[in-house]
JSON list of C-alpha atoms in Angstrom, two decimals:
[
{"chain": "R", "resi": 1034, "resn": "CYS", "atom": "CA", "xyz": [-47.07, -68.41, 21.06]},
{"chain": "R", "resi": 1035, "resn": "GLU", "atom": "CA", "xyz": [-47.53, -70.69, 17.88]},
{"chain": "R", "resi": 1036, "resn": "GLU", "atom": "CA", "xyz": [-51.17, -71.74, 19.23]},
{"chain": "R", "resi": 1037, "resn": "ASP", "atom": "CA", "xyz": [-51.60, -67.88, 19.06]},
{"chain": "R", "resi": 1038, "resn": "ILE", "atom": "CA", "xyz": [-50.46, -67.48, 15.35]},
{"chain": "R", "resi": 1039, "resn": "LEU", "atom": "CA", "xyz": [-52.60, -70.36, 14.06]},
{"chain": "R", "resi": 1040, "resn": "ALA", "atom": "CA", "xyz": [-55.78, -68.73, 15.91]},
{"chain": "R", "resi": 1041, "resn": "GLU", "atom": "CA", "xyz": [-54.93, -65.43, 14.07]},
{"chain": "R", "resi": 1042, "resn": "LYS", "atom": "CA", "xyz": [-54.28, -67.26, 10.72]},
{"chain": "R", "resi": 1043, "resn": "GLU", "atom": "CA", "xyz": [-57.72, -69.05, 11.29]},
{"chain": "R", "resi": 1044, "resn": "ARG", "atom": "CA", "xyz": [-59.47, -65.97, 11.88]},
{"chain": "R", "resi": 1045, "resn": "LEU", "atom": "CA", "xyz": [-57.73, -64.09, 8.63]},
{"chain": "R", "resi": 1046, "resn": "VAL", "atom": "CA", "xyz": [-59.45, -66.62, 6.72]},
{"chain": "R", "resi": 1047, "resn": "LYS", "atom": "CA", "xyz": [-62.63, -66.56, 8.34]},
{"chain": "R", "resi": 1048, "resn": "ILE", "atom": "CA", "xyz": [-62.72, -62.81, 7.74]},
{"chain": "R", "resi": 1049, "resn": "GLY", "atom": "CA", "xyz": [-61.46, -63.09, 4.20]},
{"chain": "R", "resi": 1050, "resn": "ARG", "atom": "CA", "xyz": [-58.60, -61.03, 4.79]},
{"chain": "R", "resi": 1051, "resn": "LEU", "atom": "CA", "xyz": [-56.64, -64.00, 3.58]},
{"chain": "R", "resi": 1052, "resn": "THR", "atom": "CA", "xyz": [-57.14, -67.18, 1.23]},
{"chain": "R", "resi": 1053, "resn": "GLN", "atom": "CA", "xyz": [-56.79, -70.91, 2.58]},
{"chain": "R", "resi": 1054, "resn": "ALA", "atom": "CA", "xyz": [-53.86, -71.04, 0.22]},
{"chain": "R", "resi": 1055, "resn": "GLN", "atom": "CA", "xyz": [-52.38, -67.57, 1.41]},
{"chain": "R", "resi": 1056, "resn": "SER", "atom": "CA", "xyz": [-52.60, -68.79, 4.95]},
{"chain": "R", "resi": 1057, "resn": "GLU", "atom": "CA", "xyz": [-50.93, -71.98, 3.78]},
{"chain": "R", "resi": 1058, "resn": "GLY", "atom": "CA", "xyz": [-47.89, -69.87, 2.90]},
{"chain": "R", "resi": 1059, "resn": "VAL", "atom": "CA", "xyz": [-47.58, -68.12, 5.97]},
{"chain": "R", "resi": 1060, "resn": "ASP", "atom": "CA", "xyz": [-44.00, -69.02, 7.28]},
{"chain": "R", "resi": 1061, "resn": "LEU", "atom": "CA", "xyz": [-44.36, -69.90, 10.94]},
{"chain": "R", "resi": 1062, "resn": "ARG", "atom": "CA", "xyz": [-40.92, -69.52, 12.12]},
{"chain": "R", "resi": 1063, "resn": "SER", "atom": "CA", "xyz": [-40.68, -65.97, 10.41]},
{"chain": "R", "resi": 1064, "resn": "VAL", "atom": "CA", "xyz": [-43.66, -64.88, 12.16]},
{"chain": "R", "resi": 1065, "resn": "LYS", "atom": "CA", "xyz": [-42.42, -65.80, 15.70]},
{"chain": "R", "resi": 1066, "resn": "ASP", "atom": "CA", "xyz": [-38.93, -64.70, 14.91]},
{"chain": "R", "resi": 1067, "resn": "PHE", "atom": "CA", "xyz": [-40.62, -61.22, 14.59]},
{"chain": "R", "resi": 1068, "resn": "PHE", "atom": "CA", "xyz": [-42.80, -61.28, 17.79]},
{"chain": "R", "resi": 1069, "resn": "SER", "atom": "CA", "xyz": [-39.14, -62.29, 19.51]},
{"chain": "R", "resi": 1070, "resn": "SER", "atom": "CA", "xyz": [-37.21, -59.11, 17.78]},
{"chain": "R", "resi": 1071, "resn": "ASP", "atom": "CA", "xyz": [-36.24, -55.86, 19.30]},
{"chain": "R", "resi": 1072, "resn": "ILE", "atom": "CA", "xyz": [-38.78, -53.94, 16.85]},
{"chain": "R", "resi": 1073, "resn": "TYR", "atom": "CA", "xyz": [-41.70, -55.77, 18.12]},
{"chain": "R", "resi": 1074, "resn": "ARG", "atom": "CA", "xyz": [-40.68, -55.11, 21.52]},
{"chain": "R", "resi": 1075, "resn": "ARG", "atom": "CA", "xyz": [-40.42, -51.63, 20.78]},
{"chain": "R", "resi": 1076, "resn": "ILE", "atom": "CA", "xyz": [-44.00, -51.43, 18.98]},
{"chain": "R", "resi": 1077, "resn": "LYS", "atom": "CA", "xyz": [-45.46, -53.06, 22.15]},
{"chain": "R", "resi": 1078, "resn": "LYS", "atom": "CA", "xyz": [-43.96, -50.34, 24.23]},
{"chain": "R", "resi": 1079, "resn": "ALA", "atom": "CA", "xyz": [-44.93, -47.63, 21.94]},
{"chain": "R", "resi": 1080, "resn": "ASP", "atom": "CA", "xyz": [-46.53, -44.37, 22.52]},
{"chain": "R", "resi": 1081, "resn": "CYS", "atom": "CA", "xyz": [-48.99, -44.82, 19.74]},
{"chain": "R", "resi": 1082, "resn": "VAL", "atom": "CA", "xyz": [-49.23, -47.25, 16.69]},
{"chain": "R", "resi": 1083, "resn": "TYR", "atom": "CA", "xyz": [-50.54, -46.88, 13.01]},
{"chain": "R", "resi": 1084, "resn": "ARG", "atom": "CA", "xyz": [-51.06, -49.75, 10.85]},
{"chain": "R", "resi": 1085, "resn": "GLU", "atom": "CA", "xyz": [-51.52, -49.71, 6.84]},
{"chain": "R", "resi": 1086, "resn": "ARG", "atom": "CA", "xyz": [-51.99, -45.94, 7.06]},
{"chain": "R", "resi": 1087, "resn": "GLN", "atom": "CA", "xyz": [-52.40, -44.33, 3.56]},
{"chain": "R", "resi": 1088, "resn": "PHE", "atom": "CA", "xyz": [-51.24, -40.97, 2.42]},
{"chain": "R", "resi": 1089, "resn": "THR", "atom": "CA", "xyz": [-51.67, -38.52, -0.25]},
{"chain": "R", "resi": 1090, "resn": "MET", "atom": "CA", "xyz": [-49.61, -35.86, -1.41]},
{"chain": "R", "resi": 1091, "resn": "ALA", "atom": "CA", "xyz": [-48.51, -33.75, -4.11]},
{"chain": "R", "resi": 1092, "resn": "GLU", "atom": "CA", "xyz": [-45.11, -33.98, -5.22]},
{"chain": "R", "resi": 1093, "resn": "SER", "atom": "CA", "xyz": [-43.10, -32.44, -8.50]},
{"chain": "R", "resi": 1094, "resn": "ILE", "atom": "CA", "xyz": [-42.72, -34.81, -10.86]},
{"chain": "R", "resi": 1095, "resn": "GLY", "atom": "CA", "xyz": [-38.64, -34.18, -11.45]},
{"chain": "R", "resi": 1096, "resn": "LYS", "atom": "CA", "xyz": [-38.28, -35.33, -7.60]},
{"chain": "R", "resi": 1097, "resn": "LEU", "atom": "CA", "xyz": [-39.78, -38.79, -8.65]},
{"chain": "R", "resi": 1098, "resn": "ASP", "atom": "CA", "xyz": [-38.19, -39.05, -11.74]},
{"chain": "R", "resi": 1099, "resn": "LYS", "atom": "CA", "xyz": [-34.85, -37.91, -12.75]},
{"chain": "R", "resi": 1100, "resn": "MET", "atom": "CA", "xyz": [-35.55, -38.01, -16.60]},
{"chain": "R", "resi": 1101, "resn": "ILE", "atom": "CA", "xyz": [-37.98, -35.36, -16.85]},
{"chain": "R", "resi": 1102, "resn": "PRO", "atom": "CA", "xyz": [-36.75, -32.36, -18.60]},
{"chain": "R", "resi": 1103, "resn": "ALA", "atom": "CA", "xyz": [-35.52, -29.62, -16.65]},
{"chain": "R", "resi": 1104, "resn": "GLU", "atom": "CA", "xyz": [-38.73, -27.37, -17.87]},
{"chain": "R", "resi": 1105, "resn": "PHE", "atom": "CA", "xyz": [-41.34, -29.74, -16.64]},
{"chain": "R", "resi": 1106, "resn": "SER", "atom": "CA", "xyz": [-39.52, -31.32, -12.95]},
{"chain": "R", "resi": 1107, "resn": "GLU", "atom": "CA", "xyz": [-41.49, -28.35, -11.14]},
{"chain": "R", "resi": 1108, "resn": "GLU", "atom": "CA", "xyz": [-45.22, -29.90, -12.26]},
{"chain": "R", "resi": 1109, "resn": "LYS", "atom": "CA", "xyz": [-46.78, -31.59, -9.42]},
{"chain": "R", "resi": 1110, "resn": "THR", "atom": "CA", "xyz": [-48.76, -35.14, -9.65]},
{"chain": "R", "resi": 1111, "resn": "VAL", "atom": "CA", "xyz": [-50.72, -36.74, -6.82]},
{"chain": "R", "resi": 1112, "resn": "VAL", "atom": "CA", "xyz": [-48.57, -39.59, -4.89]},
{"chain": "R", "resi": 1113, "resn": "ILE", "atom": "CA", "xyz": [-50.89, -42.07, -3.16]},
{"chain": "R", "resi": 1114, "resn": "GLY", "atom": "CA", "xyz": [-49.10, -44.97, -0.89]},
{"chain": "R", "resi": 1115, "resn": "LYS", "atom": "CA", "xyz": [-49.29, -46.63, 2.48]},
{"chain": "R", "resi": 1116, "resn": "THR", "atom": "CA", "xyz": [-47.19, -47.36, 5.39]},
{"chain": "R", "resi": 1117, "resn": "ASP", "atom": "CA", "xyz": [-46.92, -50.74, 6.66]},
{"chain": "R", "resi": 1118, "resn": "LEU", "atom": "CA", "xyz": [-46.39, -49.82, 10.18]},
{"chain": "R", "resi": 1119, "resn": "ILE", "atom": "CA", "xyz": [-45.64, -46.77, 12.07]},
{"chain": "R", "resi": 1120, "resn": "PHE", "atom": "CA", "xyz": [-45.23, -45.99, 16.10]},
{"chain": "R", "resi": 1121, "resn": "THR", "atom": "CA", "xyz": [-44.59, -43.17, 18.20]},
{"chain": "R", "resi": 1122, "resn": "GLU", "atom": "CA", "xyz": [-41.86, -42.93, 20.57]},
{"chain": "R", "resi": 1123, "resn": "ASN", "atom": "CA", "xyz": [-41.25, -39.71, 22.88]},
{"chain": "R", "resi": 1124, "resn": "GLY", "atom": "CA", "xyz": [-43.28, -38.02, 20.22]},
{"chain": "R", "resi": 1125, "resn": "ALA", "atom": "CA", "xyz": [-41.34, -38.79, 17.10]},
{"chain": "R", "resi": 1126, "resn": "ALA", "atom": "CA", "xyz": [-42.30, -41.08, 14.78]},
{"chain": "R", "resi": 1127, "resn": "VAL", "atom": "CA", "xyz": [-41.16, -44.65, 13.52]},
{"chain": "R", "resi": 1128, "resn": "ILE", "atom": "CA", "xyz": [-41.47, -46.17, 10.15]},
{"chain": "R", "resi": 1129, "resn": "VAL", "atom": "CA", "xyz": [-41.74, -50.19, 9.56]},
{"chain": "R", "resi": 1130, "resn": "ASP", "atom": "CA", "xyz": [-41.62, -51.30, 6.15]},
{"chain": "R", "resi": 1131, "resn": "TYR", "atom": "CA", "xyz": [-41.97, -55.27, 6.02]},
{"chain": "R", "resi": 1132, "resn": "LYS", "atom": "CA", "xyz": [-39.81, -56.25, 2.79]},
{"chain": "R", "resi": 1133, "resn": "THR", "atom": "CA", "xyz": [-39.99, -60.17, 1.09]},
{"chain": "R", "resi": 1134, "resn": "ASP", "atom": "CA", "xyz": [-37.23, -59.39, -1.46]},
{"chain": "R", "resi": 1135, "resn": "LYS", "atom": "CA", "xyz": [-35.14, -62.21, -2.14]},
{"chain": "R", "resi": 1136, "resn": "VAL", "atom": "CA", "xyz": [-31.73, -60.94, -1.23]},
{"chain": "R", "resi": 1137, "resn": "GLU", "atom": "CA", "xyz": [-28.71, -62.47, 0.54]},
{"chain": "R", "resi": 1138, "resn": "ASP", "atom": "CA", "xyz": [-27.57, -59.70, 2.43]},
{"chain": "R", "resi": 1139, "resn": "ILE", "atom": "CA", "xyz": [-29.97, -57.13, 4.29]},
{"chain": "R", "resi": 1140, "resn": "SER", "atom": "CA", "xyz": [-28.22, -54.12, 3.18]},
{"chain": "R", "resi": 1141, "resn": "ALA", "atom": "CA", "xyz": [-29.50, -54.29, -0.21]},
{"chain": "R", "resi": 1142, "resn": "LEU", "atom": "CA", "xyz": [-32.79, -53.50, 0.54]},
{"chain": "R", "resi": 1143, "resn": "ARG", "atom": "CA", "xyz": [-31.49, -50.28, 2.11]},
{"chain": "R", "resi": 1144, "resn": "ALA", "atom": "CA", "xyz": [-30.04, -48.71, -1.60]},
{"chain": "R", "resi": 1145, "resn": "ARG", "atom": "CA", "xyz": [-33.31, -50.30, -3.21]},
{"chain": "R", "resi": 1146, "resn": "TYR", "atom": "CA", "xyz": [-35.70, -48.18, -0.66]},
{"chain": "R", "resi": 1147, "resn": "LYS", "atom": "CA", "xyz": [-33.73, -45.36, 0.34]},
{"chain": "R", "resi": 1148, "resn": "GLU", "atom": "CA", "xyz": [-36.08, -43.32, -2.13]},
{"chain": "R", "resi": 1149, "resn": "GLN", "atom": "CA", "xyz": [-39.21, -44.38, -1.06]},
{"chain": "R", "resi": 1150, "resn": "MET", "atom": "CA", "xyz": [-38.34, -44.30, 2.87]},
{"chain": "R", "resi": 1151, "resn": "GLU", "atom": "CA", "xyz": [-37.89, -40.64, 2.15]},
{"chain": "R", "resi": 1152, "resn": "MET", "atom": "CA", "xyz": [-41.17, -40.51, 0.35]},
{"chain": "R", "resi": 1153, "resn": "TYR", "atom": "CA", "xyz": [-42.83, -42.03, 3.41]},
{"chain": "R", "resi": 1154, "resn": "THR", "atom": "CA", "xyz": [-40.76, -39.74, 5.63]},
{"chain": "R", "resi": 1155, "resn": "GLU", "atom": "CA", "xyz": [-41.99, -36.67, 4.21]},
{"chain": "R", "resi": 1156, "resn": "ALA", "atom": "CA", "xyz": [-45.58, -38.04, 4.15]},
{"chain": "R", "resi": 1157, "resn": "VAL", "atom": "CA", "xyz": [-45.78, -39.02, 7.76]},
{"chain": "R", "resi": 1158, "resn": "GLY", "atom": "CA", "xyz": [-44.63, -35.64, 8.57]},
{"chain": "R", "resi": 1159, "resn": "ARG", "atom": "CA", "xyz": [-46.88, -33.79, 6.66]},
{"chain": "R", "resi": 1160, "resn": "SER", "atom": "CA", "xyz": [-50.16, -35.98, 7.77]},
{"chain": "R", "resi": 1161, "resn": "LEU", "atom": "CA", "xyz": [-49.42, -36.79, 11.13]},
{"chain": "R", "resi": 1162, "resn": "GLY", "atom": "CA", "xyz": [-47.10, -33.41, 12.22]},
{"chain": "R", "resi": 1163, "resn": "LEU", "atom": "CA", "xyz": [-44.51, -35.53, 13.81]},
{"chain": "R", "resi": 1164, "resn": "THR", "atom": "CA", "xyz": [-40.88, -35.59, 13.30]},
{"chain": "R", "resi": 1165, "resn": "VAL", "atom": "CA", "xyz": [-39.85, -39.14, 11.82]},
{"chain": "R", "resi": 1166, "resn": "LYS", "atom": "CA", "xyz": [-36.69, -40.13, 13.61]},
{"chain": "R", "resi": 1167, "resn": "GLU", "atom": "CA", "xyz": [-35.99, -43.65, 12.17]},
{"chain": "R", "resi": 1168, "resn": "CYS", "atom": "CA", "xyz": [-36.86, -45.64, 9.13]},
{"chain": "R", "resi": 1169, "resn": "ILE", "atom": "CA", "xyz": [-36.45, -49.59, 9.27]},
{"chain": "R", "resi": 1170, "resn": "LEU", "atom": "CA", "xyz": [-36.81, -52.06, 6.78]},
{"chain": "R", "resi": 1171, "resn": "TYR", "atom": "CA", "xyz": [-37.61, -55.51, 8.32]},
{"chain": "R", "resi": 1172, "resn": "SER", "atom": "CA", "xyz": [-36.72, -58.54, 6.06]},
{"chain": "R", "resi": 1173, "resn": "ILE", "atom": "CA", "xyz": [-39.59, -61.44, 6.40]},
{"chain": "R", "resi": 1174, "resn": "ARG", "atom": "CA", "xyz": [-37.11, -63.49, 4.48]},
{"chain": "R", "resi": 1175, "resn": "LEU", "atom": "CA", "xyz": [-33.86, -62.76, 6.38]},
{"chain": "R", "resi": 1176, "resn": "ARG", "atom": "CA", "xyz": [-36.19, -62.38, 9.77]},
{"chain": "R", "resi": 1177, "resn": "SER", "atom": "CA", "xyz": [-33.74, -59.08, 10.33]},
{"chain": "R", "resi": 1178, "resn": "TYR", "atom": "CA", "xyz": [-33.85, -55.11, 9.90]},
{"chain": "R", "resi": 1179, "resn": "ILE", "atom": "CA", "xyz": [-31.63, -52.58, 8.85]},
{"chain": "R", "resi": 1180, "resn": "THR", "atom": "CA", "xyz": [-31.99, -48.54, 9.30]},
{"chain": "R", "resi": 1181, "resn": "VAL", "atom": "CA", "xyz": [-32.64, -46.55, 6.52]}
]
């Protein structure tokens, strides 16, 4: 409910997670719509939920940048990232990544973030030892989601 959202905004300002200016920029309708979404209902029923889970992994630079000359493509680099949210259903992981891009059509996000979600899938599989069954991009602006 709206009172709960307002109270949470105040709490986040009080503990220093948001500035007052940031809290004033929160779109209450977007927050309420998220809490009414199918995704949120799934999160509430999840076996386990991980928020802002950081990962570190070695990856070949050729996989990250297709312009790297072939003779260097297998060299490794360290990738550090953080997933917005992971939840588990029936022993498998679902990754949720929140997006604020200004797009008219949510399908534009799929192409834009496909490689990022592939990297998250690999990282979650390695770090949690779980199969990732689904990757979801949730558009805050459009108040909808798409599976990648």
